[in-house]
Amino acid sequence: MAGTVKKIGRYSIIKRLGKGGMGIVYKALAPTIEKVVAIKLLDPSEVLEITVGRERLEELFLAEAKTLAKLNHSNLAAVWDYDHDQQGRPFFVMEYYCNNLGEMIGEEFTVETPSRLIPPEKVIHYGVHILD
């Protein structure tokens, strides 16, 4: 239906930010307070799900959310909530940051664009933050 807002749990999805082997990360809006958040939804690749098993993946996903929720560091996104979507898939809600490393170093995400070297000063600058 056109105009329908996609939701994960009670959160309204703004856009998809990325996908990995274990899940998808979305930019979303928290209800009532209208705060922008990031949501990681368990949505494993078929191969991973067959290899590891759904139950074990859900255990690992919950462990990831609990571990991140216990950490408090300025270079890590805080985890604020954990729930299941309308299809029963687990997700967790995190602090949203509007930049990613690729954008910060000027990387282009076009297949046709050749990779380029990152200047050493940028590598050192971001490497120190990552190691911190």
CSV table of C-alpha atoms in Angstrom, one decimal:
chain,number,residue,atom,x,y,z
A,1,MET,CA,0.0,0.0,0.0
A,2,ALA,CA,1.5,3.4,-1.0
A,3,GLY,CA,2.2,5.8,1.8
A,4,THR,CA,2.4,3.0,4.4
A,5,VAL,CA,5.2,3.6,6.9
A,6,LYS,CA,7.3,0.5,7.4
A,7,LYS,CA,7.9,-0.4,11.0
A,8,ILE,CA,10.1,-2.7,13.0
A,9,GLY,CA,8.3,-3.1,16.3
A,10,ARG,CA,7.1,0.3,17.3
A,11,TYR,CA,9.9,2.1,15.4
A,12,SER,CA,9.2,3.8,12.1
A,13,ILE,CA,11.9,3.0,9.4
A,14,ILE,CA,13.4,6.0,7.7
A,15,LYS,CA,15.9,4.1,5.5
A,16,ARG,CA,18.2,1.1,5.3
A,17,LEU,CA,21.8,1.9,6.2
A,18,GLY,CA,23.5,-1.4,5.5
A,19,LYS,CA,23.4,-5.2,5.4
A,20,GLY,CA,25.9,-7.8,6.6
A,21,GLY,CA,25.9,-11.6,6.9
A,22,MET,CA,23.9,-11.5,10.1
A,23,GLY,CA,21.5,-8.7,9.7
A,24,ILE,CA,20.3,-5.3,8.4
A,25,VAL,CA,20.8,-1.9,10.0
A,26,TYR,CA,18.2,0.7,9.6
A,27,LYS,CA,17.8,4.4,10.4
A,28,ALA,CA,14.5,4.7,12.3
A,29,LEU,CA,12.4,7.0,14.4
A,30,ALA,CA,11.5,6.3,18.0
A,31,PRO,CA,7.7,6.8,18.7
A,32,THR,CA,6.5,9.7,20.8
A,33,ILE,CA,9.9,11.3,21.5
A,34,GLU,CA,10.7,11.3,17.7
A,35,LYS,CA,14.4,10.5,18.3
A,36,VAL,CA,16.4,9.1,15.4
A,37,VAL,CA,17.9,5.7,16.2
A,38,ALA,CA,19.7,2.9,14.5
A,39,ILE,CA,18.1,-0.6,14.5
A,40,LYS,CA,19.9,-3.8,13.9
A,41,LEU,CA,17.5,-6.6,12.8
A,42,LEU,CA,18.5,-10.2,12.7
A,43,ASP,CA,18.2,-11.2,9.1
A,44,PRO,CA,21.0,-13.7,8.4
A,45,SER,CA,22.1,-14.9,5.0
A,46,GLU,CA,20.6,-18.3,4.0
A,47,VAL,CA,24.0,-20.0,4.1
A,48,LEU,CA,24.7,-18.7,7.7
A,49,GLU,CA,21.3,-19.7,8.9
A,50,ILE,CA,21.7,-23.2,7.5
A,51,THR,CA,25.2,-23.6,8.8
A,52,VAL,CA,24.7,-22.2,12.3
A,53,GLY,CA,21.0,-22.7,12.8
A,54,ARG,CA,18.3,-20.1,13.7
A,55,GLU,CA,18.3,-20.8,17.4
A,56,ARG,CA,22.0,-20.4,17.8
A,57,LEU,CA,22.0,-17.2,15.7
A,58,GLU,CA,19.3,-15.7,18.0
A,59,GLU,CA,21.5,-16.6,21.0
A,60,LEU,CA,24.5,-14.9,19.5
A,61,PHE,CA,22.5,-11.9,18.5
A,62,LEU,CA,21.1,-11.5,22.0
A,63,ALA,CA,24.7,-11.9,23.4
A,64,GLU,CA,25.9,-9.1,21.0
A,65,ALA,CA,23.1,-6.8,22.2
A,66,LYS,CA,23.8,-7.5,25.9
A,67,THR,CA,27.6,-7.1,25.5
A,68,LEU,CA,27.2,-3.8,23.7
A,69,ALA,CA,24.6,-2.6,26.2
A,70,LYS,CA,27.1,-3.1,29.0
A,71,LEU,CA,29.8,-1.0,27.3
A,72,ASN,CA,30.0,2.8,27.7
A,73,HIS,CA,32.5,4.5,25.5
A,74,SER,CA,32.3,7.7,23.4
A,75,ASN,CA,33.4,5.7,20.2
A,76,LEU,CA,30.7,3.0,20.6
A,77,ALA,CA,27.0,3.3,19.9
A,78,ALA,CA,24.9,2.8,23.0
A,79,VAL,CA,22.3,0.0,22.9
A,80,TRP,CA,18.9,1.2,24.3
A,81,ASP,CA,16.3,-1.5,23.6
A,82,TYR,CA,15.8,-5.1,22.5
A,83,ASP,CA,12.6,-6.6,21.1
A,84,HIS,CA,11.1,-8.7,18.3
A,85,ASP,CA,9.4,-7.4,15.1
A,86,GLN,CA,6.0,-8.3,13.8
A,87,GLN,CA,7.5,-11.5,12.2
A,88,GLY,CA,9.2,-12.5,15.5
A,89,ARG,CA,12.7,-11.6,14.4
A,90,PRO,CA,14.9,-10.0,17.2
A,91,PHE,CA,16.3,-6.5,16.8
A,92,PHE,CA,18.1,-4.1,19.0
A,93,VAL,CA,18.0,-0.3,19.1
A,94,MET,CA,21.2,1.8,19.2
A,95,GLU,CA,22.3,5.3,19.2
A,96,TYR,CA,22.4,6.7,15.7
A,97,TYR,CA,25.5,8.4,14.2
A,98,CYS,CA,25.1,10.2,11.0
A,99,ASN,CA,28.6,9.5,9.6
A,100,ASN,CA,30.4,6.3,8.7
A,101,LEU,CA,34.1,5.8,8.1
A,102,GLY,CA,33.6,5.5,4.3
A,103,GLU,CA,31.9,8.9,4.1
A,104,MET,CA,34.4,10.4,6.5
A,105,ILE,CA,37.4,9.4,4.3
A,106,GLY,CA,35.7,10.3,1.1
A,107,GLU,CA,35.3,6.7,-0.2
A,108,GLU,CA,33.0,6.2,-3.1
A,109,PHE,CA,30.7,3.2,-3.1
A,110,THR,CA,30.4,2.7,-6.9
A,111,VAL,CA,31.5,-0.5,-8.4
A,112,GLU,CA,33.1,1.3,-11.4
A,113,THR,CA,35.2,3.6,-9.2
A,114,PRO,CA,38.6,2.1,-8.6
A,115,SER,CA,39.8,1.9,-5.0
A,116,ARG,CA,42.3,4.5,-4.0
A,117,LEU,CA,44.9,4.9,-1.3
A,118,ILE,CA,44.0,6.6,1.9
A,119,PRO,CA,46.5,9.2,3.0
A,120,PRO,CA,48.7,8.0,5.9
A,121,GLU,CA,47.5,10.9,8.2
A,122,LYS,CA,43.9,9.8,7.8
A,123,VAL,CA,44.8,6.2,8.5
A,124,ILE,CA,46.6,7.2,11.7
A,125,HIS,CA,43.8,9.6,12.7
A,126,TYR,CA,41.0,7.1,12.4
A,127,GLY,CA,43.1,4.2,13.5
A,128,VAL,CA,43.8,5.9,16.8
A,129,HIS,CA,40.0,6.3,17.3
A,130,ILE,CA,39.3,2.7,16.4
A,131,LEU,CA,42.0,1.4,18.8
A,132,ASP,CA,40.6,3.7,21.6
